[in-house]
Coordinates of C-alpha atoms and ligand atoms in Angstrom, one line a residue:
M3 CA 0.0 0.0 0.0
L4 CA 1.3 3.5 -0.8
I5 CA -0.1 5.8 1.9
L6 CA 0.0 9.5 1.1
G7 CA 0.5 11.0 4.5
G8 CA 1.4 14.2 6.4
T9 CA -1.4 13.6 9.0
S10 CA -1.7 11.7 12.2
E11 CA -4.2 9.3 10.4
G12 CA -1.6 8.3 7.8
R13 CA 0.9 7.4 10.5
Q14 CA -1.8 5.5 12.5
L15 CA -2.9 3.6 9.4
A16 CA 0.7 2.5 8.7
Q17 CA 1.1 1.3 12.3
L18 CA -2.2 -0.5 12.1
L19 CA -1.3 -2.3 8.9
A20 CA 2.3 -3.1 10.2
A21 CA 0.7 -5.5 12.6
D22 CA -0.5 -7.7 9.8
A23 CA 2.0 -9.6 7.7
S24 CA -0.2 -9.6 4.7
Y25 CA 0.3 -5.9 4.2
R26 CA 3.4 -3.9 3.3
T27 CA 3.1 -0.2 3.5
L28 CA 5.2 2.8 2.4
L29 CA 4.2 6.1 4.0
S30 CA 4.9 9.1 1.9
Y31 CA 5.6 12.7 3.2
A32 CA 5.9 15.8 1.1
G33 CA 8.8 17.0 3.3
R34 CA 7.3 20.4 4.0
T35 CA 8.2 20.6 7.7
E36 CA 11.7 20.8 9.0
N37 CA 11.2 18.7 12.0
V38 CA 9.5 15.6 10.6
V39 CA 8.6 13.2 13.4
R40 CA 9.9 10.0 11.7
P41 CA 7.5 7.0 12.0
D42 CA 8.8 3.6 12.8
T43 CA 7.2 2.1 9.7
P44 CA 8.8 2.3 6.2
H45 CA 8.5 5.8 4.7
R46 CA 9.8 8.2 2.1
I47 CA 10.1 11.9 1.8
G48 CA 9.5 14.2 -1.2
G49 CA 7.2 14.9 -4.1
F50 CA 6.7 12.4 -7.0
G51 CA 6.8 15.0 -9.8
G52 CA 3.0 15.5 -10.4
S53 CA 0.4 12.9 -11.3
A54 CA 2.7 11.3 -14.0
G55 CA 5.5 10.9 -11.5
L56 CA 3.1 9.3 -9.0
A57 CA 1.7 7.0 -11.6
S58 CA 5.3 5.8 -12.6
F59 CA 6.2 5.3 -8.9
L60 CA 3.0 3.2 -8.3
R61 CA 3.8 1.1 -11.4
E62 CA 7.5 0.7 -10.8
Q63 CA 7.1 -0.3 -7.2
Q64 CA 4.2 -2.5 -8.0
F65 CA 1.7 -1.2 -5.4
D66 CA -1.7 -2.8 -5.1
A67 CA -3.5 0.1 -3.6
L68 CA -3.1 3.9 -3.0
V69 CA -4.5 5.4 0.2
D70 CA -4.8 9.2 0.4
T71 CA -4.7 10.3 4.0
T72 CA -3.4 13.8 3.3
H73 CA -4.8 16.9 4.9
P74 CA -8.2 18.1 3.5
F75 CA -6.4 21.2 2.3
A76 CA -3.7 19.4 0.4
A77 CA -5.7 19.6 -2.8
R78 CA -3.0 19.1 -5.4
I79 CA -1.7 15.8 -4.2
S80 CA -5.3 14.5 -3.7
A81 CA -6.1 15.5 -7.3
N82 CA -2.8 13.9 -8.5
A83 CA -3.8 10.7 -6.7
V84 CA -7.1 10.5 -8.6
V85 CA -5.3 11.0 -11.9
A86 CA -2.5 8.5 -11.1
A87 CA -5.0 5.9 -9.9
A88 CA -7.0 6.2 -13.1
Q89 CA -3.9 6.0 -15.3
T90 CA -2.6 2.9 -13.6
G91 CA -5.8 1.1 -12.6
I92 CA -4.6 0.9 -9.0
P93 CA -7.4 1.3 -6.5
L94 CA -7.6 4.5 -4.6
V95 CA -9.3 5.2 -1.3
R96 CA -9.4 8.6 0.4
L97 CA -9.7 9.1 4.1
V98 CA -11.6 12.3 4.8
R99 CA -12.1 13.5 8.4
P100 CA -15.5 15.1 8.7
G101 CA -15.3 18.9 8.8
W102 CA -16.1 20.8 12.0
Q103 CA -19.6 22.2 12.4
A104 CA -20.5 25.4 14.2
V105 CA -22.5 24.8 17.4
P106 CA -24.5 27.3 19.5
G107 CA -22.2 29.9 21.0
D108 CA -19.7 29.8 18.1
R109 CA -19.2 33.1 16.3
W110 CA -18.0 31.8 12.9
T111 CA -17.6 33.7 9.6
E112 CA -17.2 31.1 6.9
V113 CA -15.1 32.0 3.8
L114 CA -13.9 30.2 0.7
T115 CA -10.4 31.4 0.4
M116 CA -7.5 32.7 2.5
E117 CA -7.7 36.1 0.8
A118 CA -11.4 36.3 1.9
A119 CA -10.3 35.4 5.4
A120 CA -7.8 38.3 5.4
D121 CA -10.6 40.6 4.2
A122 CA -13.0 39.3 6.8
L123 CA -10.8 40.6 9.6
G124 CA -12.0 44.1 8.7
D125 CA -10.3 47.5 8.5
T126 CA -9.9 48.1 12.2
P127 CA -6.6 46.7 13.6
R128 CA -7.3 43.6 15.6
R129 CA -5.3 41.0 17.6
V130 CA -5.5 38.0 15.4
F131 CA -4.5 34.3 16.0
L132 CA -3.5 32.8 12.7
T133 CA -3.5 29.0 12.6
V134 CA -3.6 28.4 8.9
G135 CA -0.1 27.0 8.2
R136 CA 3.1 28.6 6.9
L137 CA 2.2 28.4 3.2
E138 CA -1.0 30.4 3.6
I139 CA 0.5 33.4 5.4
A140 CA 1.2 35.4 2.3
A141 CA -2.6 36.0 1.8
F142 CA -2.5 38.2 5.0
A143 CA -0.1 40.7 3.5
R144 CA -3.2 42.5 2.2
A145 CA -4.3 43.2 5.8
P146 CA -1.0 44.5 7.4
Q147 CA -2.9 46.6 10.0
H148 CA -3.5 43.7 12.3
D149 CA -1.3 42.2 15.1
Y150 CA -0.8 38.6 14.2
L151 CA 0.1 35.7 16.5
V152 CA 1.0 32.9 14.1
R153 CA 1.2 29.3 15.2
A154 CA 3.1 26.9 13.0
V155 CA 5.1 23.7 13.2
D156 CA 8.4 25.6 12.5
V157 CA 9.4 29.2 13.2
F158 CA 9.6 31.1 9.9
D159 CA 9.7 34.7 8.6
T160 CA 6.1 35.7 7.9
G161 CA 7.0 38.8 5.9
L162 CA 4.1 40.5 7.8
P163 CA 5.0 43.8 9.6
R164 CA 3.3 43.0 12.9
A165 CA 3.5 39.3 13.5
R166 CA 5.0 36.9 16.0
V167 CA 5.5 33.2 15.4
I168 CA 5.2 30.5 18.0
A169 CA 6.2 27.0 17.0
A170 CA 4.0 24.2 18.3
R171 CA 2.6 20.9 17.2
G172 CA -0.8 19.5 18.3
P173 CA -2.6 18.0 20.0
F174 CA -3.5 21.1 22.0
A175 CA -5.4 21.1 25.3
L176 CA -8.5 23.3 25.9
H177 CA -7.0 24.7 29.1
D178 CA -3.8 25.8 27.3
E179 CA -5.7 27.2 24.3
R180 CA -7.9 29.3 26.5
K181 CA -4.9 30.6 28.5
L182 CA -3.1 31.5 25.2
L183 CA -6.2 33.4 23.8
E184 CA -6.6 35.3 27.1
H185 CA -3.0 36.0 27.6
E186 CA -2.5 37.3 24.0
R187 CA -5.9 39.2 24.2
I188 CA -6.9 37.6 20.9
E189 CA -9.9 39.1 19.2
L190 CA -10.2 36.9 16.1
L191 CA -9.0 33.5 15.2
V192 CA -8.4 32.3 11.7
S193 CA -8.6 28.5 11.0
K194 CA -8.9 26.1 8.1
N195 CA -11.8 23.7 8.6
A196 CA -9.3 20.8 9.2
G197 CA -11.8 18.7 11.2
S198 CA -9.1 17.3 13.5
S199 CA -9.8 16.6 17.2
A200 CA -6.2 17.5 17.9
T201 CA -6.8 21.1 17.0
Y202 CA -10.5 21.5 17.9
P203 CA -9.8 22.9 21.5
K204 CA -8.9 26.3 20.0
L205 CA -12.5 26.5 18.7
E206 CA -13.8 25.5 22.1
A207 CA -11.7 28.2 23.7
A208 CA -12.9 30.8 21.2
R209 CA -16.5 29.8 22.0
A210 CA -16.0 30.1 25.7
L211 CA -14.3 33.5 25.4
G212 CA -16.6 34.9 22.7
V213 CA -13.7 35.2 20.2
G214 CA -14.8 35.4 16.6
V215 CA -13.6 32.7 14.2
I216 CA -12.9 33.2 10.5
M217 CA -13.3 29.6 9.2
V218 CA -11.9 28.8 5.8
Q219 CA -13.9 26.1 4.0
R220 CA -12.3 23.1 2.4
P221 CA -11.3 23.0 -1.2
L222 CA -13.3 20.9 -3.5
L223 CA -11.6 17.6 -4.6
P224 CA -12.1 15.5 -7.6
S225 CA -14.4 12.5 -6.8
A226 CA -12.8 9.4 -5.4
P227 CA -14.0 6.6 -3.1
E228 CA -14.1 8.2 0.4
V229 CA -14.2 6.8 3.9
E230 CA -14.2 8.7 7.2
T231 CA -12.4 6.3 9.7
L232 CA -9.4 4.1 9.8
P233 CA -11.4 0.9 10.3
Q234 CA -13.3 1.8 7.1
V235 CA -9.9 2.1 5.2
V236 CA -8.9 -1.3 6.6
A237 CA -12.3 -2.7 5.4
F238 CA -11.8 -1.3 2.0
L239 CA -8.3 -2.8 1.7
R240 CA -9.6 -6.1 3.1
A241 CA -12.3 -6.2 0.4
L242 CA -9.5 -5.7 -2.2
H243 CA -7.5 -8.6 -0.7
G244 CA -10.5 -10.8 -0.5
A245 CA -11.0 -13.8 1.8
S246 CA -7.4 -14.5 2.6
S247 CA -7.0 -11.2 4.5
T248 CA -10.3 -11.7 6.2
K249 CA -9.2 -15.0 7.6
R250 CA -6.2 -13.4 9.1
G251 CA -8.5 -10.9 10.8
V252 CA -6.9 -7.6 9.7
Ligands
NAP26 P1 -0.4 20.0 -1.9 O1 -0.5 21.4 -2.2 O2 -1.6 19.2 -2.2 O3 0.8 19.3 -2.7 C1 1.8 20.0 -3.3 C2 2.8 19.0 -3.7 O4 3.5 18.5 -2.6 C3 2.2 17.9 -4.5 O5 2.0 18.2 -5.8 C4 3.3 16.8 -4.3 O6 4.4 17.1 -5.1 C5 3.8 17.1 -2.9 N1 3.1 16.3 -1.9 C6 2.1 16.6 -1.1 N2 1.8 15.6 -0.2 C7 2.7 14.7 -0.5 C8 2.9 13.4 0.1 N3 2.1 12.9 1.1 N4 3.9 12.6 -0.4 C9 4.7 13.1 -1.4 N5 4.5 14.3 -2.0 C10 3.5 15.1 -1.5 O7 0.0 19.7 -0.4 P2 0.3 20.8 0.8 O8 -1.0 21.5 1.1 O9 1.5 21.6 0.4 O10 0.6 19.8 1.9 C11 1.8 19.1 2.0 C12 1.8 18.0 3.0 O11 1.5 18.5 4.3 C13 0.7 16.9 2.7 O12 1.2 15.7 2.9 C14 -0.4 17.2 3.7 O13 -1.1 16.0 4.1 C15 0.4 17.9 4.8 N6 -0.4 18.9 5.5 C16 -1.0 19.9 4.9 C17 -1.7 20.8 5.5 C18 -2.4 21.9 4.8 O14 -3.1 22.7 5.4 N7 -2.3 22.0 3.5 C19 -1.9 20.7 6.9 C20 -1.2 19.7 7.6 C21 -0.5 18.8 6.9 P3 4.6 16.3 -6.5 O15 3.6 16.9 -7.4 O16 6.0 16.6 -6.9 O17 4.3 14.9 -6.3

């Protein structure tokens, strides 16, 4: 199985399948973060060279299935996976975490793009907590009047005139998120609708403190077989393998 990773689910799936001798997995990372936490299952790092490169890789290494566990905002690799699967005839399954839904007490403004998120902050200077990832920060150059607290996996130069970066990796606890928002006197939070439980506490803290949230909606992906949980991925793979895997009780 080639597992397109970069999420905790990808790592968990590789670990789950490592326990069964009928599966061999290779977990693939883009190599975007400097401090990759190396898994103890087989893995590789780096792009494939578009959909054609991914198709060649799948053929050459004779994979039987492709599992896309990438982040819901990693639209390019997910689209490449659809094309490469179609070109090679290798079955693809995509693991999609359900998106977060606003609940009573939330003060969300939902937007479609990062530029729209920057505009939604308004003209008045605000103290803004940006949790959108390093690659999306450039969109906020159009709103330089705000004070930004940026949280990312690695410290980096934002290029924004009034920004501070804190490096941190989830999961985050509600108590800590609440303390951070209070201590930094955050007025608005910007988030992608990632849907991860590891990063949900910031939204609970915002709700508790009445902090507004600019929520960027997910990009649309080309259609592919989708499941929502790891057991469902395993069931999909088991169905591909047929009765022999079922007997082993994957
Ligand atoms: P992207 O825009 O969809 O992909 C850009 C390029 O990066 C792809 O065309 C591919 O290069 C390479 N790539 C992406 N994921 C890869 C993987 N798992 N293995 C090998 N190559 C990969 O992706 P992105 O938004 O930059 O995200 C990069 C990685 O970070 C993904 O693995 C994703 O799961 C993870 N991540 C992303 C976000 C986010 O908000 N976007 C958040 C958390 C984690 P080639 O075309 O050369 O193959």
